[in-house]
CSV table of N, CA, C and O in Angstrom, one decimal:
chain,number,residue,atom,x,y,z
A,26,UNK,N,80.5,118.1,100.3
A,26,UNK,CA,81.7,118.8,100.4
A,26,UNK,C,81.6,120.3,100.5
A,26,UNK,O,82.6,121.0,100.3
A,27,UNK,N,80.4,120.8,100.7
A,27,UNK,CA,80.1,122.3,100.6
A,27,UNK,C,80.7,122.8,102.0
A,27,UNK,O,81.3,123.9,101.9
A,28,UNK,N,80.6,122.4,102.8
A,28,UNK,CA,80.8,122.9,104.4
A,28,UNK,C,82.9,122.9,104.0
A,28,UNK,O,83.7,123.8,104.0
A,29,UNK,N,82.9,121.9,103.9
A,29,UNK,CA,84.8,121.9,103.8
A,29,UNK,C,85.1,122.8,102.2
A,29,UNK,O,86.2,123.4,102.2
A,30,UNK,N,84.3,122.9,101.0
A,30,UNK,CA,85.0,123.7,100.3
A,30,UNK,C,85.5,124.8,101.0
A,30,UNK,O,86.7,124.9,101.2
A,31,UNK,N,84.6,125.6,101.4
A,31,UNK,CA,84.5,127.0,102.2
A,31,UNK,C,85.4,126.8,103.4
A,31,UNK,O,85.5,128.0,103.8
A,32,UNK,N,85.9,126.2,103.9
A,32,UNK,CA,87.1,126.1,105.0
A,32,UNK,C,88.2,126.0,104.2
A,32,UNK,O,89.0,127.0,104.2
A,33,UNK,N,88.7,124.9,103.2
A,33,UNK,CA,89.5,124.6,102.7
A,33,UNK,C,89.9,126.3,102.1
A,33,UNK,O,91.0,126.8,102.4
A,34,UNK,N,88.9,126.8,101.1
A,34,UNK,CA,89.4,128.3,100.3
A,34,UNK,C,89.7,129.3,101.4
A,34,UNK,O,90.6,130.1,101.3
A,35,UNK,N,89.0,129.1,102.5
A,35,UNK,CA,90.1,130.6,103.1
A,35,UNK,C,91.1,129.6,104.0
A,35,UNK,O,91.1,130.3,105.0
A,36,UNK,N,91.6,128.9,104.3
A,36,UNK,CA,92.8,128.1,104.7
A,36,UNK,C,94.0,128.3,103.5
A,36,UNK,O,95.1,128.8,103.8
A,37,UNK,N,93.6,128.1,102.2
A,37,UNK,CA,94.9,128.3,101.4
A,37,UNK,C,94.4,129.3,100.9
A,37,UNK,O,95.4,129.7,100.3
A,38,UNK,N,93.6,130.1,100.7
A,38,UNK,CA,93.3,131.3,99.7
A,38,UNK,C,93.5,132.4,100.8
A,38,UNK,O,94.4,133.2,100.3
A,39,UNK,N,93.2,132.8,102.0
A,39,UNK,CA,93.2,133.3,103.1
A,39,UNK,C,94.6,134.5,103.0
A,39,UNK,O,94.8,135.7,102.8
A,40,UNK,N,95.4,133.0,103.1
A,40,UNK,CA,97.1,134.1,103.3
A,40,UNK,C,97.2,134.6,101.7
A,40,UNK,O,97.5,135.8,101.8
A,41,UNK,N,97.0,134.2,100.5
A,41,UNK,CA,97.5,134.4,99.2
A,41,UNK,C,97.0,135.6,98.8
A,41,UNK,O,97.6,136.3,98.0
A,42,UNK,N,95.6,136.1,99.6
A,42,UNK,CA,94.6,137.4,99.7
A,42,UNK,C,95.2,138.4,100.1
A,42,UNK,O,95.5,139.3,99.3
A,43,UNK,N,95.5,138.3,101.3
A,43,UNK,CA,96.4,138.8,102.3
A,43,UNK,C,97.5,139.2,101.8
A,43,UNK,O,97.8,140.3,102.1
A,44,UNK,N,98.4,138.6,101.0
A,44,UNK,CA,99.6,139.0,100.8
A,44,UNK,C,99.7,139.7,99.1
A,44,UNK,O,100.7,140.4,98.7
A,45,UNK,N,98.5,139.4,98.4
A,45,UNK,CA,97.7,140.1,97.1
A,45,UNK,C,97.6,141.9,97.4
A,45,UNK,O,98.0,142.8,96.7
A,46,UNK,N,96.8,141.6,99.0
A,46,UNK,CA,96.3,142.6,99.1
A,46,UNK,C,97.5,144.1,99.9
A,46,UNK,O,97.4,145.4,100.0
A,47,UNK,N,98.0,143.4,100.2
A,47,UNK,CA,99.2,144.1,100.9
A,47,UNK,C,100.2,144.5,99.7
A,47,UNK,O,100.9,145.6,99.8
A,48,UNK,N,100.2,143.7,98.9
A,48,UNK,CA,101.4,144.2,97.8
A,48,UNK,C,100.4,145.5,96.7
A,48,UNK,O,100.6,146.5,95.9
A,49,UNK,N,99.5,144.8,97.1
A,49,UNK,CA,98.3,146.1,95.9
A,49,UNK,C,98.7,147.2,96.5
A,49,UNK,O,99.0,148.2,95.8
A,50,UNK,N,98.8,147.1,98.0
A,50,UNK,CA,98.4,148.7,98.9
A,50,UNK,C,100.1,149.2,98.9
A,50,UNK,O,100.3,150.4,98.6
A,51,UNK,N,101.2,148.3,99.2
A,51,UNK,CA,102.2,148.9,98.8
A,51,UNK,C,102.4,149.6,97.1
A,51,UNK,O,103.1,150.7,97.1
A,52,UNK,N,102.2,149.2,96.3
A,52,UNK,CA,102.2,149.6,94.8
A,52,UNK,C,101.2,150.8,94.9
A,52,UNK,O,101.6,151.7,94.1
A,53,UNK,N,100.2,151.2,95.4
A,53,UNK,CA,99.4,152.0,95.3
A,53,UNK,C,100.3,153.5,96.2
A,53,UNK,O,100.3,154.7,95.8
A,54,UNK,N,100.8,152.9,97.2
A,54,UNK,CA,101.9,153.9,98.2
A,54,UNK,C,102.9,154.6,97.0
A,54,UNK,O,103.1,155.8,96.9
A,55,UNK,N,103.2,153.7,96.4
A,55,UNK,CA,104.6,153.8,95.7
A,55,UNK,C,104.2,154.7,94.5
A,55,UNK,O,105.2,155.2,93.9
A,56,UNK,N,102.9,155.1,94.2
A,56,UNK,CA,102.3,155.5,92.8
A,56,UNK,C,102.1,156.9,93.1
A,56,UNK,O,102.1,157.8,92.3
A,57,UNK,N,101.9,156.8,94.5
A,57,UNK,CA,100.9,158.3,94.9
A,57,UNK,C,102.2,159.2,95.5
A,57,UNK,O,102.0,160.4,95.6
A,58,UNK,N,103.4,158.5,95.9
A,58,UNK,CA,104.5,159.4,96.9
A,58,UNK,C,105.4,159.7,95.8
A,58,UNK,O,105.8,158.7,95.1
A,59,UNK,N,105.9,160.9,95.6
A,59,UNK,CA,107.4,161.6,94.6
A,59,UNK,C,108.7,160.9,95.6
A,59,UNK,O,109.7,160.2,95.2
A,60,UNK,N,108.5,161.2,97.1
A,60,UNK,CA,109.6,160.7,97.9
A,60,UNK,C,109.5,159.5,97.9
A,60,UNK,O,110.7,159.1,97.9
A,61,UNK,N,108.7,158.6,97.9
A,61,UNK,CA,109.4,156.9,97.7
A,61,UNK,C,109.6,156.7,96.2
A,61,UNK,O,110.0,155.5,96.1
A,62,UNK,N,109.6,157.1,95.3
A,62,UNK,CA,109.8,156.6,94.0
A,62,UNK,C,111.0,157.1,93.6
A,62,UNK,O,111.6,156.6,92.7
A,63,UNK,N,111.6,158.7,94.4
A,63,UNK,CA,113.3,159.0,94.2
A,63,UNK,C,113.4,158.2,95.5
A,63,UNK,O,114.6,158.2,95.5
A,64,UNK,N,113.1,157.7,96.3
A,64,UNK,CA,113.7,156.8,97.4
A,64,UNK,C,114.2,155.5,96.7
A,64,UNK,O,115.1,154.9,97.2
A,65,UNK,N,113.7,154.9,95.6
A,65,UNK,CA,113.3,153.8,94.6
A,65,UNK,C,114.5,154.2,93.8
A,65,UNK,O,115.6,153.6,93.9
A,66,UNK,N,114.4,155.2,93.0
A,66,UNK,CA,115.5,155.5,91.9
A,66,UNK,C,117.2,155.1,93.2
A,66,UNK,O,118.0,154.1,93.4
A,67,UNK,N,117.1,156.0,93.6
A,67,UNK,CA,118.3,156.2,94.5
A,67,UNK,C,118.7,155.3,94.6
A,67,UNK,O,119.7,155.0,94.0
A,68,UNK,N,117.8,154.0,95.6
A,68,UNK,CA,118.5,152.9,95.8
A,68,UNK,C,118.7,151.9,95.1
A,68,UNK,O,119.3,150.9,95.3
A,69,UNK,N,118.1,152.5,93.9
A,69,UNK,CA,118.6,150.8,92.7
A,69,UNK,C,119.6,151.8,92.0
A,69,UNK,O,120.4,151.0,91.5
A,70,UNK,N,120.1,153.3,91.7
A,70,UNK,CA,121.1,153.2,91.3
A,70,UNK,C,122.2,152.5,92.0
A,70,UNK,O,123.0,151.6,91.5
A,71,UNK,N,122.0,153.2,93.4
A,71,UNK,CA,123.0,152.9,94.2
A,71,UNK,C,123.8,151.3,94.6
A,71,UNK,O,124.9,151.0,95.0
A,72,UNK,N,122.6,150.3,94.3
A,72,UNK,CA,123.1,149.3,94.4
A,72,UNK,C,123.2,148.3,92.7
A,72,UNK,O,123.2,147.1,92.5
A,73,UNK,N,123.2,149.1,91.8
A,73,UNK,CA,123.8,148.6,90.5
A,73,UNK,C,122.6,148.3,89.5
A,73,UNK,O,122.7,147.4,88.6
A,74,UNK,N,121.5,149.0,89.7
A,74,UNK,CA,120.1,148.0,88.9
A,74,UNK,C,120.0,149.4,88.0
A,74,UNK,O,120.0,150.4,88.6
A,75,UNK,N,119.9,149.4,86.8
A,75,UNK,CA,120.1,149.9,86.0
A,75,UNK,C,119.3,151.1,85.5
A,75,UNK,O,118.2,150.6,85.1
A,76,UNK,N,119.3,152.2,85.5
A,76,UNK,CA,118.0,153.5,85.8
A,76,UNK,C,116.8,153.1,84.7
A,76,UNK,O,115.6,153.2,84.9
A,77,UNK,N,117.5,152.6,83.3
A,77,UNK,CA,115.8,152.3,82.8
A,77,UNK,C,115.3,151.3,82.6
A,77,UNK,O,114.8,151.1,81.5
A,78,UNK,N,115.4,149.9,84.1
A,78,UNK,CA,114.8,148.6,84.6
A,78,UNK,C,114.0,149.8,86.0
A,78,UNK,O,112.9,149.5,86.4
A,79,UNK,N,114.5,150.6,86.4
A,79,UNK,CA,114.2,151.3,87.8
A,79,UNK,C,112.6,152.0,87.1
A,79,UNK,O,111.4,151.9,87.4
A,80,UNK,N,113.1,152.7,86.1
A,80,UNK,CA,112.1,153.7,85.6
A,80,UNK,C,110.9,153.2,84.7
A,80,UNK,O,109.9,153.9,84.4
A,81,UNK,N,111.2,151.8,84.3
A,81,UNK,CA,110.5,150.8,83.8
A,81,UNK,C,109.5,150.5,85.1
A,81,UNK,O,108.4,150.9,85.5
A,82,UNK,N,110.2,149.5,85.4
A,82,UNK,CA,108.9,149.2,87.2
A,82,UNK,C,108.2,150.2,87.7
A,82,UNK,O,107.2,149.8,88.2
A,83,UNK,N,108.4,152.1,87.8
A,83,UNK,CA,108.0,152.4,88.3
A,83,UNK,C,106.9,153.1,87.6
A,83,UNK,O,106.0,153.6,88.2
A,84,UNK,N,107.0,153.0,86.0
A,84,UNK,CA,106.0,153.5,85.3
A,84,UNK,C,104.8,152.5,85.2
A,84,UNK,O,103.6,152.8,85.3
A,85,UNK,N,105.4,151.5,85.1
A,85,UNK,CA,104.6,150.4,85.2
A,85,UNK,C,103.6,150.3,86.7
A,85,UNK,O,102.4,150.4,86.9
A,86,UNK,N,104.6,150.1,87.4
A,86,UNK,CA,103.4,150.3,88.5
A,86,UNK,C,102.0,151.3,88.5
A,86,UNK,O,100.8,151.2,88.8
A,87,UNK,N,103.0,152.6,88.0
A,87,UNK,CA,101.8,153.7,87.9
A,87,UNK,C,100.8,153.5,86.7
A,87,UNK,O,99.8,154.1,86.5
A,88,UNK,N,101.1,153.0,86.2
A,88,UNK,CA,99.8,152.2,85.2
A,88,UNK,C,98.7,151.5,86.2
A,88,UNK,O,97.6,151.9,86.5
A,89,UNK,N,99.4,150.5,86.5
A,89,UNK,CA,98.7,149.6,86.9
A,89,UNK,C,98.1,149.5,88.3
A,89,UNK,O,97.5,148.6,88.9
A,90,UNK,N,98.4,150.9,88.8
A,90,UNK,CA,97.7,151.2,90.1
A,90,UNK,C,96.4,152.5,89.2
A,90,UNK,O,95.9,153.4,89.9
A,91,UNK,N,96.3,152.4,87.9
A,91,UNK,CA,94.9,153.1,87.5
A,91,UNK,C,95.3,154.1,86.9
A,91,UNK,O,94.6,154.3,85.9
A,92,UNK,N,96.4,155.0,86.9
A,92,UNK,CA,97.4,155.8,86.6
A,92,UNK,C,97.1,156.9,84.9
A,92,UNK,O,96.3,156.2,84.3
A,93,UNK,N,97.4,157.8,84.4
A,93,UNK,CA,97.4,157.9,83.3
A,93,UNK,C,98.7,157.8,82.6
A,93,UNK,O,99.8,157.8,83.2
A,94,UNK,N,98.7,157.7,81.1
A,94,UNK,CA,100.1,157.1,80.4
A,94,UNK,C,101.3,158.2,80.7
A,94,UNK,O,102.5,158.2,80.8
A,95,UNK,N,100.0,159.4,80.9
A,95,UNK,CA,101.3,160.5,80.6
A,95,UNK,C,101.8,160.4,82.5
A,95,UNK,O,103.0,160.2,82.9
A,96,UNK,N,101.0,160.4,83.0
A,96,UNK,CA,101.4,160.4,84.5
A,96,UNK,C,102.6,159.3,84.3
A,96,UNK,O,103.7,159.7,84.5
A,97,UNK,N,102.5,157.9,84.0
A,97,UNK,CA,103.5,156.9,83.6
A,97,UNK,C,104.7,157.3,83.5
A,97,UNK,O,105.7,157.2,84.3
A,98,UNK,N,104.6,158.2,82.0
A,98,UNK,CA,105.8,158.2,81.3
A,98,UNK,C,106.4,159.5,81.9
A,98,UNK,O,107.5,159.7,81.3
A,99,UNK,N,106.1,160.9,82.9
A,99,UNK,CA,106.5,161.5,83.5
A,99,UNK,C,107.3,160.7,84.7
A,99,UNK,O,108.5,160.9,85.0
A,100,UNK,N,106.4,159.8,85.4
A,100,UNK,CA,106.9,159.0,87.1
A,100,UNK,C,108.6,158.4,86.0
A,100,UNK,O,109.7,159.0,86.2
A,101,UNK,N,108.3,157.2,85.0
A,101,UNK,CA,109.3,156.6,84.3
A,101,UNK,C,110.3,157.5,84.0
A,101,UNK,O,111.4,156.9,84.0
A,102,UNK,N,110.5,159.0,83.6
A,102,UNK,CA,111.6,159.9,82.6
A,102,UNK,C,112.1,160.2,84.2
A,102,UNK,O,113.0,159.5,84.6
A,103,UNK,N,111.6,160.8,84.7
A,103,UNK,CA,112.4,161.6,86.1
A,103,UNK,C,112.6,160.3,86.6
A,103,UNK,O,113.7,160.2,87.1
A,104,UNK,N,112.0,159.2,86.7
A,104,UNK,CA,113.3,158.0,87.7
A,104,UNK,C,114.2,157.8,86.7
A,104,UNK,O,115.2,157.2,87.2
A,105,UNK,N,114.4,158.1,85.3
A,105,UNK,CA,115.8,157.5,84.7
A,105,UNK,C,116.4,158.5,84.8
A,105,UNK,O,117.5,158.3,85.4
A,106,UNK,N,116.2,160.2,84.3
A,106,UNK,CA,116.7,161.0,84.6
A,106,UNK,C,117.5,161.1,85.9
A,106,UNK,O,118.8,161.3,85.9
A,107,UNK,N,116.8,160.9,87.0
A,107,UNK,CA,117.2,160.7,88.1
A,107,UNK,C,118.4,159.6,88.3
A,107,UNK,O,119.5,160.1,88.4
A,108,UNK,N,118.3,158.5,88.4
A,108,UNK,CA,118.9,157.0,88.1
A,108,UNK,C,120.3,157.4,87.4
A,108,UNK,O,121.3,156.8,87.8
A,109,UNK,N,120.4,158.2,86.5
A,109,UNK,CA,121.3,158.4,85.5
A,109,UNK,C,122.3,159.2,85.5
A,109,UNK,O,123.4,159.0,85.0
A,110,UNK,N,121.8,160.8,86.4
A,110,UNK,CA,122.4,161.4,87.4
A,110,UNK,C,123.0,160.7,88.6
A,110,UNK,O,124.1,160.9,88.8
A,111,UNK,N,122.6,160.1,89.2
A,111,UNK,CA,123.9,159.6,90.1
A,111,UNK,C,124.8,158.2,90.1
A,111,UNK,O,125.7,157.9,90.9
A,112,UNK,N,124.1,157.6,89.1
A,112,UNK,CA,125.4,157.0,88.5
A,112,UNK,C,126.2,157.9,87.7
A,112,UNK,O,127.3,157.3,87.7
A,113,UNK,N,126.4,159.2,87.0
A,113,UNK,CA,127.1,159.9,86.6
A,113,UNK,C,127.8,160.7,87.5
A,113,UNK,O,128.9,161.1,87.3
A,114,UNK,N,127.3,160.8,88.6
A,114,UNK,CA,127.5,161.5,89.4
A,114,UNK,C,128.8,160.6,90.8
A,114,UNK,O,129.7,161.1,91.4
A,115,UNK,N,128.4,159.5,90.7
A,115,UNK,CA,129.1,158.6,91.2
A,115,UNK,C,130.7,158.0,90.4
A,115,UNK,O,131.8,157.6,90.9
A,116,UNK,N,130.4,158.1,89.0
A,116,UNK,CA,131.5,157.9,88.0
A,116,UNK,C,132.5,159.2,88.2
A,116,UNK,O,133.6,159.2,88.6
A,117,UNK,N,131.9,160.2,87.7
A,117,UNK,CA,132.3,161.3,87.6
A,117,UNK,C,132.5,162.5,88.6
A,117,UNK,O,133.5,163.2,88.4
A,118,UNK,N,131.7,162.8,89.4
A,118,UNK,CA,131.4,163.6,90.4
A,118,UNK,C,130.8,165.1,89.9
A,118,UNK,O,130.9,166.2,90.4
A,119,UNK,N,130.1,164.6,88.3
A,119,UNK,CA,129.0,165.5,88.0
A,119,UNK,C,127.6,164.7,87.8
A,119,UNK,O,127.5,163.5,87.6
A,120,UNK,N,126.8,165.4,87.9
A,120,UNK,CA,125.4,164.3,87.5
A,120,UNK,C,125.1,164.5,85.9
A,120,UNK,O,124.6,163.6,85.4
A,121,UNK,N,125.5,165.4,85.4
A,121,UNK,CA,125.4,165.3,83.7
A,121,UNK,C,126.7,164.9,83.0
A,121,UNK,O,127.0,165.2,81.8
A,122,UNK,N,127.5,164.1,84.0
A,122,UNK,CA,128.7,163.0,83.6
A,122,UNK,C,129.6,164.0,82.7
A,122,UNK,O,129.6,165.2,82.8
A,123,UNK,N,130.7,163.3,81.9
A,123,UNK,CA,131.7,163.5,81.3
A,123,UNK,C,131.2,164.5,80.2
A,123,UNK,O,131.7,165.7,80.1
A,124,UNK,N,130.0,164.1,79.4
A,124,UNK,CA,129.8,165.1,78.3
A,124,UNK,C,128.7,166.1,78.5
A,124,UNK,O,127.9,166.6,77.7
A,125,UNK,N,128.8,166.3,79.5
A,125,UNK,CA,127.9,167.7,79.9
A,125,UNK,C,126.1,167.4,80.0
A,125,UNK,O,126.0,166.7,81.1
A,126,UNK,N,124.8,167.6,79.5
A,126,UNK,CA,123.9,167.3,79.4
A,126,UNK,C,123.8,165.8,78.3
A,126,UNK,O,123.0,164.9,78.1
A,127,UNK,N,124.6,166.2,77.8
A,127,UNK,CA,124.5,164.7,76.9
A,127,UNK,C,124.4,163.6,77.2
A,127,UNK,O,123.7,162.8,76.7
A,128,UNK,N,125.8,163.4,78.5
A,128,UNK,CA,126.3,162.6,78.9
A,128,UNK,C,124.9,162.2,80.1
A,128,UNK,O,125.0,161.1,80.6
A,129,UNK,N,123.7,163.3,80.4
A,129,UNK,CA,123.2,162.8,81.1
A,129,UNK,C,121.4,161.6,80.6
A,129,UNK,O,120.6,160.9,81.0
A,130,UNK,N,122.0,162.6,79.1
A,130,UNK,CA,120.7,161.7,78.0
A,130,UNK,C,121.0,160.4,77.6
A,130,UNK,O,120.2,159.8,76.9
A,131,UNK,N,122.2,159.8,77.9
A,131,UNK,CA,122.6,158.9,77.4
A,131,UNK,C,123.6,158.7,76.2
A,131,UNK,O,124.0,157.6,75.8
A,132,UNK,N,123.9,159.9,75.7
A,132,UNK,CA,124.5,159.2,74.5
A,132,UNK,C,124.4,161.1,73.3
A,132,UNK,O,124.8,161.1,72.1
């Protein structure tokens, strides 16, 4: 069965690599660009996903594309910051909302 293991693994392993490896290289895009990660913030405020599930995924990614914590928790604060501003901004038509800077810390 030595001859068909090795057909059989890249027959079903083949595409699963492939599509492993494509999502690694996107996640790696996403770690290294300022413009796609406020492209990221933007469009999950804009379509209702909540700035710190947005700023969560994105810190996380930057972990896990090799990243340092502080690098992390910088990419993660400016996507909620971000995220938070234009949902305030969208409520209100300021980005530090109703209660001035407060209203843009949350609380």
């Amino acid at each position: 069965m030595g001859c068909c293991e090795g057909f059989l693994g890249k027959v079903f392993n083949g595409p699963t690599q492939a599509v492993s490896d494509a999502v690694s290289h996107v996640g790696q895009v996403i770690s290294e660009s300022p413009i796609a990660q406020a492209a990221i913030t933007a469009g999950g405020a804009m379509v209702g996903i909540p700035p710190s599930v947005t700023a969560g995924l994105l810190a996380a990614n930057s972990v896990g594309q090799g990243q340092s914590l502080e690098q992390a928790a910088l990419t993660g604060g400016l996507s909620y910051l971000g995220g938070t501003g234009i949902n305030n901004y969208a409520a209100t038509g300021n980005v530090f909302g109703e209660g001035g800077l407060t209203g843009l810390m949350g609380g």
